[in-house]
Every structure is written in C-alpha cells, then in structure tokens.
C-alpha cells in the first residue's frame, strides 16, 4: 500500500514596504496577509521607491513607489499561466510615444501595469514669483532642480499680459543670463518655455552646485524657485562660496486626495484587499 504524505500548507505571503527616499510614506515593515485574501497572490509583494524609467528595477530607486505582485493562477484555470500584474504608485508620464515609459517597458516583458498616483502638489506664492520673473535685471540667473518649479513658472506665464511680455522681452533678458537645471527631464520643460539651459548633465543638486560654483561670477543673486522639501545642500554650497541665492518656495508636496479610494478600487477589482486597506 502506497504511503500517502500530507503536503505542508504554504505559509501566507508577506508584504514588504520599504522606502529609501526619506519622503512620502517612509515605511519599513513586514505584514502577513490573511489566508484567502493574500494566499491568492502566491508570492510576496515588494514595495520600493520608484526610479527613472529605463533604470534597474532591482536597485533601490530615488522617488515614488513601485509595487509588484506575482499572483497564482485562478482556481478555475489551474493549468493556465497567470499574468503578472504590477501596480506602480506614481504619476503617469507620457513619453514621445504617448505612453508611460514604465508601462511600455513592463509590457515588453508580459507584465500588466496599473498606475496610481500617491502624491499631489499645491502651488504657493505664485504672485511673488511672477513679480520676481518680471525683473530679470535684479538677478544673475535662474536655478531649477525639479519639474514642479518649472510648472510654477508656467502657471505664472498663463496670465495673458504676462505671457505677452514674456515673449516680447522677458524671455530674451533671462536668456542673457545663466539658467541652471538638474536633469534632462527638467531641462526639456525649461526649454519649452523658451529658456536655454546648462548643467543638466550634472545629475543631482550637489553636482550642480559644484558646477555653478565653478562658473558663477555674478554678484547678483540667483533666483531659485523650489519646493518645501528641497535639500539644503545646494543653498549651503553656494553660500559657502559667497554666491548669493534668493529662494522662493513655490509648491508643497501633499498626499494625493484619491489614493485611498484608488487603491481600494484596484484591489477590489483584483478580489484581494491588503490588511492596510481593510482597517
């Protein structure tokens, strides 16, 4: 008589939540999922801060969040291969092909991606920024370290009178000065409003500060539109080198108002709801 051995039950999958960005959720913990809800996932979910498209998805990225899941095949289709679904907690960004680069790249590997934004931005002090942009003669140049700062300038230029003056004279006057940026993505946005940029290949604020210190002879302050969560390394390095800087806080980062509802809706559609959303 053949001996029957009882196969041990699979342990419930676990959820790992990590962040190395120092912002946003900033969580680091393990949670066990209830059997029946989480067991359907079949493997652990990993959440890590997002990184620019085209980067190594296995390395800890810089911003945003990446949530990936490997679900088991449905009960009614045990012999078929399940499609791995990936939940990206980030804003959708269209590239030249009109598609988010993450969604496109993951799709090439047979992964079905869904985007849910987790952060939103509230703009501040736009009248003050608009007034400063009207007086380029008082500044040695501009510094942009984030796309949101460029968006703040764009919002200032949406006024009919301001847009006309910008095209006729202000844009040319600012282009006679240095316009420093971090990263090609920010540079492309600055180019869109008609300004020429430099320093975009520096990669981060520290390298840009070194670049500015090696080139900036002006005694006039540099105008620096920034957010409430800006790093202090660039202002400190410029101050140490005696380069004047005038910062103006033009936006703040806040939780996206629809994140709870969007996450609940997503997991309801998948028929699996994490503990964090059941509370």
PDB file of C-alpha atoms in Angstrom:
ATOM      1  CA  UNK A   1       0.000   0.000   0.000  1.00  0.00           C
ATOM      2  CA  UNK A   2       1.458   3.271  -1.080  1.00  0.00           C
ATOM      3  CA  UNK A   3       2.204   5.644   1.717  1.00  0.00           C
ATOM      4  CA  UNK A   4       0.388   8.976   1.471  1.00  0.00           C
ATOM      5  CA  UNK A   5       2.221  12.035   2.636  1.00  0.00           C
ATOM      6  CA  UNK A   6       0.434  15.214   3.543  1.00  0.00           C
ATOM      7  CA  UNK A   7       1.878  18.219   1.768  1.00  0.00           C
ATOM      8  CA  UNK A   8       2.503  21.091   4.208  1.00  0.00           C
ATOM      9  CA  UNK A   9       0.411  24.188   3.716  1.00  0.00           C
ATOM     10  CA  UNK A  10       2.117  27.099   2.075  1.00  0.00           C
ATOM     11  CA  UNK A  11       2.821  29.934   4.513  1.00  0.00           C
ATOM     12  CA  UNK A  12       0.826  33.100   3.915  1.00  0.00           C
ATOM     13  CA  UNK A  13       2.627  35.537   1.626  1.00  0.00           C
ATOM     14  CA  UNK A  14       4.182  38.619   3.118  1.00  0.00           C
ATOM     15  CA  UNK A  15       4.229  42.262   2.137  1.00  0.00           C
ATOM     16  CA  UNK A  16       7.427  44.251   2.392  1.00  0.00           C
ATOM     17  CA  UNK A  17       7.184  48.025   2.435  1.00  0.00           C
ATOM     18  CA  UNK A  18      10.382  49.981   2.162  1.00  0.00           C
ATOM     19  CA  UNK A  19      11.448  53.468   1.201  1.00  0.00           C
ATOM     20  CA  UNK A  20      14.895  54.997   0.877  1.00  0.00           C
ATOM     21  CA  UNK A  21      13.678  58.369  -0.336  1.00  0.00           C
ATOM     22  CA  UNK A  22      13.264  59.993   3.064  1.00  0.00           C
ATOM     23  CA  UNK A  23       9.924  61.301   1.875  1.00  0.00           C
ATOM     24  CA  UNK A  24       6.339  60.231   1.327  1.00  0.00           C
ATOM     25  CA  UNK A  25       5.344  57.081   3.205  1.00  0.00           C
ATOM     26  CA  UNK A  26       8.760  56.344   4.707  1.00  0.00           C
ATOM     27  CA  UNK A  27       7.678  52.870   5.907  1.00  0.00           C
ATOM     28  CA  UNK A  28       9.785  49.831   6.693  1.00  0.00           C
ATOM     29  CA  UNK A  29       7.854  46.840   7.962  1.00  0.00           C
ATOM     30  CA  UNK A  30       6.573  43.315   7.235  1.00  0.00           C
ATOM     31  CA  UNK A  31       2.891  42.412   7.265  1.00  0.00           C
ATOM     32  CA  UNK A  32       1.300  38.986   6.918  1.00  0.00           C
ATOM     33  CA  UNK A  33      -1.728  38.686   4.707  1.00  0.00           C
ATOM     34  CA  UNK A  34      -4.815  36.722   5.778  1.00  0.00           C
ATOM     35  CA  UNK A  35      -5.248  33.314   4.153  1.00  0.00           C
ATOM     36  CA  UNK A  36      -7.890  33.553   1.448  1.00  0.00           C
ATOM     37  CA  UNK A  37      -7.019  37.180   0.682  1.00  0.00           C
ATOM     38  CA  UNK A  38      -3.242  37.116   0.467  1.00  0.00           C
ATOM     39  CA  UNK A  39      -2.794  33.425  -0.383  1.00  0.00           C
ATOM     40  CA  UNK A  40      -4.149  34.143  -3.843  1.00  0.00           C
ATOM     41  CA  UNK A  41      -1.128  36.303  -4.525  1.00  0.00           C
ATOM     42  CA  UNK A  42       1.139  33.298  -4.443  1.00  0.00           C
ATOM     43  CA  UNK A  43       4.296  35.284  -3.693  1.00  0.00           C
ATOM     44  CA  UNK A  44       5.500  38.276  -1.765  1.00  0.00           C
ATOM     45  CA  UNK A  45       4.696  41.804  -2.795  1.00  0.00           C
ATOM     46  CA  UNK A  46       7.596  44.192  -2.731  1.00  0.00           C
ATOM     47  CA  UNK A  47       7.227  47.926  -2.483  1.00  0.00           C
ATOM     48  CA  UNK A  48      10.225  50.130  -3.157  1.00  0.00           C
ATOM     49  CA  UNK A  49      10.756  53.762  -4.062  1.00  0.00           C
ATOM     50  CA  UNK A  50      10.360  54.298  -7.877  1.00  0.00           C
ATOM     51  CA  UNK A  51      13.205  55.320 -10.183  1.00  0.00           C
ATOM     52  CA  UNK A  52      13.505  56.863 -13.616  1.00  0.00           C
ATOM     53  CA  UNK A  53      12.298  54.689 -16.472  1.00  0.00           C
ATOM     54  CA  UNK A  54      14.981  52.573 -18.075  1.00  0.00           C
ATOM     55  CA  UNK A  55      16.792  52.114 -14.773  1.00  0.00           C
ATOM     56  CA  UNK A  56      17.482  48.868 -12.959  1.00  0.00           C
ATOM     57  CA  UNK A  57      14.216  47.843 -11.318  1.00  0.00           C
ATOM     58  CA  UNK A  58      16.119  45.625  -8.870  1.00  0.00           C
ATOM     59  CA  UNK A  59      18.021  48.520  -7.301  1.00  0.00           C
ATOM     60  CA  UNK A  60      16.532  50.936  -4.739  1.00  0.00           C
ATOM     61  CA  UNK A  61      15.237  53.874  -6.810  1.00  0.00           C
ATOM     62  CA  UNK A  62      15.020  57.510  -5.866  1.00  0.00           C
ATOM     63  CA  UNK A  63      11.433  58.660  -5.927  1.00  0.00           C
ATOM     64  CA  UNK A  64       7.874  57.349  -5.939  1.00  0.00           C
ATOM     65  CA  UNK A  65       6.898  53.768  -5.209  1.00  0.00           C
ATOM     66  CA  UNK A  66       6.888  50.546  -7.184  1.00  0.00           C
ATOM     67  CA  UNK A  67       4.505  47.769  -6.095  1.00  0.00           C
ATOM     68  CA  UNK A  68       4.864  44.411  -7.853  1.00  0.00           C
ATOM     69  CA  UNK A  69       2.860  41.236  -7.404  1.00  0.00           C
ATOM     70  CA  UNK A  70       3.124  37.670  -8.708  1.00  0.00           C
ATOM     71  CA  UNK A  71      -0.382  36.163  -8.427  1.00  0.00           C
ATOM     72  CA  UNK A  72      -1.089  32.431  -8.580  1.00  0.00           C
ATOM     73  CA  UNK A  73      -3.240  31.109 -11.448  1.00  0.00           C
ATOM     74  CA  UNK A  74      -7.002  31.454 -10.883  1.00  0.00           C
ATOM     75  CA  UNK A  75      -8.704  28.477  -9.211  1.00  0.00           C
ATOM     76  CA  UNK A  76     -10.835  27.775 -12.291  1.00  0.00           C
ATOM     77  CA  UNK A  77      -7.777  27.730 -14.562  1.00  0.00           C
ATOM     78  CA  UNK A  78      -5.092  25.809 -12.743  1.00  0.00           C
ATOM     79  CA  UNK A  79      -3.302  24.783 -15.916  1.00  0.00           C
ATOM     80  CA  UNK A  80      -3.074  28.245 -17.450  1.00  0.00           C
ATOM     81  CA  UNK A  81      -0.279  30.699 -16.819  1.00  0.00           C
ATOM     82  CA  UNK A  82      -1.311  33.765 -14.801  1.00  0.00           C
ATOM     83  CA  UNK A  83      -0.418  37.232 -15.976  1.00  0.00           C
ATOM     84  CA  UNK A  84       1.820  39.035 -13.514  1.00  0.00           C
ATOM     85  CA  UNK A  85       0.325  42.383 -12.592  1.00  0.00           C
ATOM     86  CA  UNK A  86       2.380  45.345 -11.453  1.00  0.00           C
ATOM     87  CA  UNK A  87       0.967  48.295  -9.547  1.00  0.00           C
ATOM     88  CA  UNK A  88       3.043  51.445  -9.958  1.00  0.00           C
ATOM     89  CA  UNK A  89       2.395  54.074  -7.312  1.00  0.00           C
ATOM     90  CA  UNK A  90       3.409  57.096  -9.367  1.00  0.00           C
ATOM     91  CA  UNK A  91       2.038  59.760 -11.662  1.00  0.00           C
ATOM     92  CA  UNK A  92       1.538  58.714 -15.289  1.00  0.00           C
ATOM     93  CA  UNK A  93       4.089  60.349 -17.572  1.00  0.00           C
ATOM     94  CA  UNK A  94       3.770  60.202 -21.347  1.00  0.00           C
ATOM     95  CA  UNK A  95       6.920  59.888 -23.417  1.00  0.00           C
ATOM     96  CA  UNK A  96       7.386  60.624 -27.119  1.00  0.00           C
ATOM     97  CA  UNK A  97       5.326  57.520 -27.914  1.00  0.00           C
ATOM     98  CA  UNK A  98       2.370  58.812 -25.887  1.00  0.00           C
ATOM     99  CA  UNK A  99       2.709  56.102 -23.239  1.00  0.00           C
ATOM    100  CA  UNK A 100       4.166  55.951 -19.758  1.00  0.00           C
ATOM    101  CA  UNK A 101       7.702  54.506 -20.153  1.00  0.00           C
ATOM    102  CA  UNK A 102       7.232  52.153 -17.172  1.00  0.00           C
ATOM    103  CA  UNK A 103       4.041  50.703 -18.629  1.00  0.00           C
ATOM    104  CA  UNK A 104       5.709  50.268 -22.012  1.00  0.00           C
ATOM    105  CA  UNK A 105       8.856  48.619 -20.625  1.00  0.00           C
ATOM    106  CA  UNK A 106       6.950  46.264 -18.329  1.00  0.00           C
ATOM    107  CA  UNK A 107       4.586  45.381 -21.161  1.00  0.00           C
ATOM    108  CA  UNK A 108       7.524  44.221 -23.265  1.00  0.00           C
ATOM    109  CA  UNK A 109       8.096  41.526 -20.614  1.00  0.00           C
ATOM    110  CA  UNK A 110       4.456  40.474 -20.481  1.00  0.00           C
ATOM    111  CA  UNK A 111       3.613  42.402 -17.309  1.00  0.00           C
ATOM    112  CA  UNK A 112       0.300  44.218 -16.914  1.00  0.00           C
ATOM    113  CA  UNK A 113       0.929  47.567 -15.206  1.00  0.00           C
ATOM    114  CA  UNK A 114      -1.525  49.923 -13.491  1.00  0.00           C
ATOM    115  CA  UNK A 115      -0.600  53.448 -12.379  1.00  0.00           C
ATOM    116  CA  UNK A 116      -1.976  55.085  -9.236  1.00  0.00           C
ATOM    117  CA  UNK A 117      -0.585  58.489  -8.152  1.00  0.00           C
ATOM    118  CA  UNK A 118       0.282  58.829  -4.466  1.00  0.00           C
ATOM    119  CA  UNK A 119       1.424  62.442  -4.313  1.00  0.00           C
ATOM    120  CA  UNK A 120      -0.070  65.756  -5.308  1.00  0.00           C
ATOM    121  CA  UNK A 121       1.364  69.273  -5.394  1.00  0.00           C
ATOM    122  CA  UNK A 122      -0.056  72.543  -4.134  1.00  0.00           C
ATOM    123  CA  UNK A 123       1.408  75.710  -5.604  1.00  0.00           C
ATOM    124  CA  UNK A 124       2.331  78.628  -3.368  1.00  0.00           C
ATOM    125  CA  UNK A 125       3.456  82.250  -3.656  1.00  0.00           C
ATOM    126  CA  UNK A 126       2.867  82.458  -7.402  1.00  0.00           C
ATOM    127  CA  UNK A 127       2.214  86.237  -7.344  1.00  0.00           C
ATOM    128  CA  UNK A 128       5.577  86.729  -5.637  1.00  0.00           C
ATOM    129  CA  UNK A 129       7.321  84.513  -8.196  1.00  0.00           C
ATOM    130  CA  UNK A 130       5.610  86.339 -11.043  1.00  0.00           C
ATOM    131  CA  UNK A 131       6.854  89.665  -9.709  1.00  0.00           C
ATOM    132  CA  UNK A 132      10.414  88.380  -9.468  1.00  0.00           C
ATOM    133  CA  UNK A 133      10.280  86.988 -13.017  1.00  0.00           C
ATOM    134  CA  UNK A 134       9.315  90.474 -14.191  1.00  0.00           C
ATOM    135  CA  UNK A 135      12.672  91.880 -13.013  1.00  0.00           C
ATOM    136  CA  UNK A 136      15.490  89.822 -14.546  1.00  0.00           C
ATOM    137  CA  UNK A 137      17.816  92.786 -14.135  1.00  0.00           C
ATOM    138  CA  UNK A 138      17.875  92.091 -10.401  1.00  0.00           C
ATOM    139  CA  UNK A 139      19.199  88.531 -10.742  1.00  0.00           C
ATOM    140  CA  UNK A 140      22.233  86.753 -12.053  1.00  0.00           C
ATOM    141  CA  UNK A 141      20.235  83.806 -13.359  1.00  0.00           C
ATOM    142  CA  UNK A 142      17.785  81.020 -12.541  1.00  0.00           C
ATOM    143  CA  UNK A 143      18.088  77.591 -10.916  1.00  0.00           C
ATOM    144  CA  UNK A 144      15.608  74.735 -11.456  1.00  0.00           C
ATOM    145  CA  UNK A 145      16.020  71.444  -9.614  1.00  0.00           C
ATOM    146  CA  UNK A 146      12.537  69.984 -10.173  1.00  0.00           C
ATOM    147  CA  UNK A 147       9.845  69.862 -12.872  1.00  0.00           C
ATOM    148  CA  UNK A 148       7.327  71.332 -10.397  1.00  0.00           C
ATOM    149  CA  UNK A 149       9.340  74.510 -10.092  1.00  0.00           C
ATOM    150  CA  UNK A 150       9.166  74.892 -13.874  1.00  0.00           C
ATOM    151  CA  UNK A 151       5.429  74.253 -13.736  1.00  0.00           C
ATOM    152  CA  UNK A 152       5.130  77.084 -11.201  1.00  0.00           C
ATOM    153  CA  UNK A 153       6.789  79.431 -13.698  1.00  0.00           C
ATOM    154  CA  UNK A 154       4.462  78.183 -16.440  1.00  0.00           C
ATOM    155  CA  UNK A 155       1.473  78.965 -14.239  1.00  0.00           C
ATOM    156  CA  UNK A 156       2.772  82.498 -13.769  1.00  0.00           C
ATOM    157  CA  UNK A 157       3.062  82.875 -17.541  1.00  0.00           C
ATOM    158  CA  UNK A 158      -0.501  81.711 -18.189  1.00  0.00           C
ATOM    159  CA  UNK A 159      -1.758  85.208 -17.475  1.00  0.00           C
ATOM    160  CA  UNK A 160      -2.436  86.930 -20.802  1.00  0.00           C
ATOM    161  CA  UNK A 161      -0.455  90.068 -20.079  1.00  0.00           C
ATOM    162  CA  UNK A 162       2.451  88.148 -18.548  1.00  0.00           C
ATOM    163  CA  UNK A 163       2.640  85.721 -21.482  1.00  0.00           C
ATOM    164  CA  UNK A 164       2.838  88.588 -23.949  1.00  0.00           C
ATOM    165  CA  UNK A 165       5.537  90.430 -22.021  1.00  0.00           C
ATOM    166  CA  UNK A 166       7.465  87.184 -21.600  1.00  0.00           C
ATOM    167  CA  UNK A 167       7.537  86.582 -25.349  1.00  0.00           C
ATOM    168  CA  UNK A 168       8.433  90.171 -26.233  1.00  0.00           C
ATOM    169  CA  UNK A 169      11.206  90.923 -23.750  1.00  0.00           C
ATOM    170  CA  UNK A 170      11.471  88.936 -20.528  1.00  0.00           C
ATOM    171  CA  UNK A 171      12.436  85.641 -22.164  1.00  0.00           C
ATOM    172  CA  UNK A 172      15.312  87.284 -24.039  1.00  0.00           C
ATOM    173  CA  UNK A 173      16.536  89.038 -20.905  1.00  0.00           C
ATOM    174  CA  UNK A 174      16.569  85.806 -18.885  1.00  0.00           C
ATOM    175  CA  UNK A 175      18.339  84.001 -21.743  1.00  0.00           C
ATOM    176  CA  UNK A 176      21.124  86.551 -21.461  1.00  0.00           C
ATOM    177  CA  UNK A 177      21.770  85.065 -18.025  1.00  0.00           C
ATOM    178  CA  UNK A 178      22.596  81.555 -16.809  1.00  0.00           C
ATOM    179  CA  UNK A 179      19.707  79.123 -16.365  1.00  0.00           C
ATOM    180  CA  UNK A 180      20.925  76.106 -14.378  1.00  0.00           C
ATOM    181  CA  UNK A 181      18.939  72.845 -14.206  1.00  0.00           C
ATOM    182  CA  UNK A 182      19.239  69.338 -12.772  1.00  0.00           C
ATOM    183  CA  UNK A 183      18.449  66.530 -15.218  1.00  0.00           C
ATOM    184  CA  UNK A 184      17.358  66.317 -18.823  1.00  0.00           C
ATOM    185  CA  UNK A 185      13.664  65.989 -17.949  1.00  0.00           C
ATOM    186  CA  UNK A 186      13.665  69.329 -16.131  1.00  0.00           C
ATOM    187  CA  UNK A 187      15.803  70.858 -18.892  1.00  0.00           C
ATOM    188  CA  UNK A 188      13.247  69.884 -21.548  1.00  0.00           C
ATOM    189  CA  UNK A 189      10.485  71.632 -19.586  1.00  0.00           C
ATOM    190  CA  UNK A 190      12.609  74.769 -19.216  1.00  0.00           C
ATOM    191  CA  UNK A 191      13.338  74.681 -22.958  1.00  0.00           C
ATOM    192  CA  UNK A 192       9.596  74.507 -23.560  1.00  0.00           C
ATOM    193  CA  UNK A 193       9.112  77.958 -22.023  1.00  0.00           C
ATOM    194  CA  UNK A 194      11.863  79.298 -24.269  1.00  0.00           C
ATOM    195  CA  UNK A 195      14.890  79.320 -21.971  1.00  0.00           C
ATOM    196  CA  UNK A 196      18.322  77.870 -22.737  1.00  0.00           C
ATOM    197  CA  UNK A 197      19.773  75.650 -20.040  1.00  0.00           C
ATOM    198  CA  UNK A 198      23.105  74.430 -18.741  1.00  0.00           C
ATOM    199  CA  UNK A 199      24.213  71.933 -16.111  1.00  0.00           C
ATOM    200  CA  UNK A 200      21.541  69.346 -16.916  1.00  0.00           C
ATOM    201  CA  UNK A 201      24.123  66.553 -17.117  1.00  0.00           C
ATOM    202  CA  UNK A 202      25.246  67.115 -13.512  1.00  0.00           C
ATOM    203  CA  UNK A 203      22.699  64.598 -12.283  1.00  0.00           C
ATOM    204  CA  UNK A 204      21.953  65.936  -8.787  1.00  0.00           C
ATOM    205  CA  UNK A 205      21.837  69.147  -6.761  1.00  0.00           C
ATOM    206  CA  UNK A 206      25.289  68.647  -5.257  1.00  0.00           C
ATOM    207  CA  UNK A 207      26.960  68.256  -8.648  1.00  0.00           C
ATOM    208  CA  UNK A 208      25.002  71.212  -9.986  1.00  0.00           C
ATOM    209  CA  UNK A 209      26.159  73.339  -7.056  1.00  0.00           C
ATOM    210  CA  UNK A 210      29.763  72.420  -7.870  1.00  0.00           C
ATOM    211  CA  UNK A 211      29.145  73.351 -11.494  1.00  0.00           C
ATOM    212  CA  UNK A 212      27.620  76.715 -10.534  1.00  0.00           C
ATOM    213  CA  UNK A 213      30.484  77.469  -8.145  1.00  0.00           C
ATOM    214  CA  UNK A 214      32.990  76.847 -10.929  1.00  0.00           C
ATOM    215  CA  UNK A 215      31.230  79.220 -13.334  1.00  0.00           C
ATOM    216  CA  UNK A 216      29.206  81.866 -11.481  1.00  0.00           C
ATOM    217  CA  UNK A 217      30.972  85.238 -11.228  1.00  0.00           C
ATOM    218  CA  UNK A 218      27.869  87.391 -10.785  1.00  0.00           C
ATOM    219  CA  UNK A 219      27.379  89.444  -7.651  1.00  0.00           C
ATOM    220  CA  UNK A 220      23.623  89.375  -8.280  1.00  0.00           C
ATOM    221  CA  UNK A 221      21.603  86.626  -6.565  1.00  0.00           C
ATOM    222  CA  UNK A 222      20.399  83.565  -8.432  1.00  0.00           C
ATOM    223  CA  UNK A 223      16.624  83.079  -8.343  1.00  0.00           C
ATOM    224  CA  UNK A 224      15.753  79.598  -7.064  1.00  0.00           C
ATOM    225  CA  UNK A 225      12.076  78.517  -7.273  1.00  0.00           C
ATOM    226  CA  UNK A 226      11.786  75.399  -5.105  1.00  0.00           C
ATOM    227  CA  UNK A 227       9.520  73.192  -3.005  1.00  0.00           C
ATOM    228  CA  UNK A 228       9.098  72.863   0.739  1.00  0.00           C
ATOM    229  CA  UNK A 229      11.079  69.595   0.735  1.00  0.00           C
ATOM    230  CA  UNK A 230      14.124  70.905  -1.079  1.00  0.00           C
ATOM    231  CA  UNK A 231      17.512  69.684   0.082  1.00  0.00           C
ATOM    232  CA  UNK A 232      19.734  72.284   1.691  1.00  0.00           C
ATOM    233  CA  UNK A 233      22.963  71.098   0.105  1.00  0.00           C
ATOM    234  CA  UNK A 234      22.775  73.438  -2.920  1.00  0.00           C
ATOM    235  CA  UNK A 235      21.991  76.624  -0.944  1.00  0.00           C
ATOM    236  CA  UNK A 236      24.705  75.751   1.598  1.00  0.00           C
ATOM    237  CA  UNK A 237      27.381  75.108  -1.019  1.00  0.00           C
ATOM    238  CA  UNK A 238      26.591  78.359  -2.833  1.00  0.00           C
ATOM    239  CA  UNK A 239      26.598  80.281   0.445  1.00  0.00           C
ATOM    240  CA  UNK A 240      29.979  78.801   1.397  1.00  0.00           C
ATOM    241  CA  UNK A 241      31.376  80.049  -1.919  1.00  0.00           C
ATOM    242  CA  UNK A 242      29.887  83.506  -1.453  1.00  0.00           C
ATOM    243  CA  UNK A 243      27.368  83.130  -4.292  1.00  0.00           C
ATOM    244  CA  UNK A 244      24.112  84.908  -3.376  1.00  0.00           C
ATOM    245  CA  UNK A 245      20.898  82.942  -3.732  1.00  0.00           C
ATOM    246  CA  UNK A 246      17.268  84.009  -3.411  1.00  0.00           C
ATOM    247  CA  UNK A 247      14.976  81.055  -2.764  1.00  0.00           C
ATOM    248  CA  UNK A 248      11.222  81.290  -3.215  1.00  0.00           C
ATOM    249  CA  UNK A 249       9.029  78.359  -2.128  1.00  0.00           C
ATOM    250  CA  UNK A 250       6.503  77.816  -4.915  1.00  0.00           C
ATOM    251  CA  UNK A 251       4.995  74.389  -4.153  1.00  0.00           C
ATOM    252  CA  UNK A 252       4.476  71.839  -1.414  1.00  0.00           C
ATOM    253  CA  UNK A 253       4.057  68.060  -1.644  1.00  0.00           C
ATOM    254  CA  UNK A 254       0.842  66.606  -0.235  1.00  0.00           C
ATOM    255  CA  UNK A 255      -0.806  63.140  -0.315  1.00  0.00           C
ATOM    256  CA  UNK A 256      -2.939  62.569  -3.379  1.00  0.00           C
ATOM    257  CA  UNK A 257      -6.579  63.041  -2.318  1.00  0.00           C
ATOM    258  CA  UNK A 258      -7.749  59.969  -4.217  1.00  0.00           C
ATOM    259  CA  UNK A 259      -5.121  57.422  -3.210  1.00  0.00           C
ATOM    260  CA  UNK A 260      -7.223  55.508  -0.648  1.00  0.00           C
ATOM    261  CA  UNK A 261     -10.178  55.174  -2.990  1.00  0.00           C
ATOM    262  CA  UNK A 262      -7.999  54.280  -5.979  1.00  0.00           C
ATOM    263  CA  UNK A 263      -6.136  51.569  -4.057  1.00  0.00           C
ATOM    264  CA  UNK A 264      -9.360  50.132  -2.628  1.00  0.00           C
ATOM    265  CA  UNK A 265     -10.916  50.070  -6.095  1.00  0.00           C
ATOM    266  CA  UNK A 266      -7.851  48.392  -7.606  1.00  0.00           C
ATOM    267  CA  UNK A 267      -7.662  45.611  -5.022  1.00  0.00           C
ATOM    268  CA  UNK A 268     -11.415  45.113  -5.073  1.00  0.00           C
ATOM    269  CA  UNK A 269     -11.195  44.509  -8.814  1.00  0.00           C
ATOM    270  CA  UNK A 270      -8.399  42.015  -8.176  1.00  0.00           C
ATOM    271  CA  UNK A 271     -10.525  40.379  -5.430  1.00  0.00           C
ATOM    272  CA  UNK A 272      -7.696  40.735  -2.934  1.00  0.00           C
ATOM    273  CA  UNK A 273      -7.539  43.510  -0.394  1.00  0.00           C
ATOM    274  CA  UNK A 274      -4.418  44.119   1.761  1.00  0.00           C
ATOM    275  CA  UNK A 275      -4.700  44.404   5.549  1.00  0.00           C
ATOM    276  CA  UNK A 276      -3.789  48.093   5.397  1.00  0.00           C
ATOM    277  CA  UNK A 277      -6.919  48.810   3.345  1.00  0.00           C
ATOM    278  CA  UNK A 278      -9.208  46.598   5.424  1.00  0.00           C
ATOM    279  CA  UNK A 279      -8.776  48.653   8.597  1.00  0.00           C
TER     280      UNK A 279
END
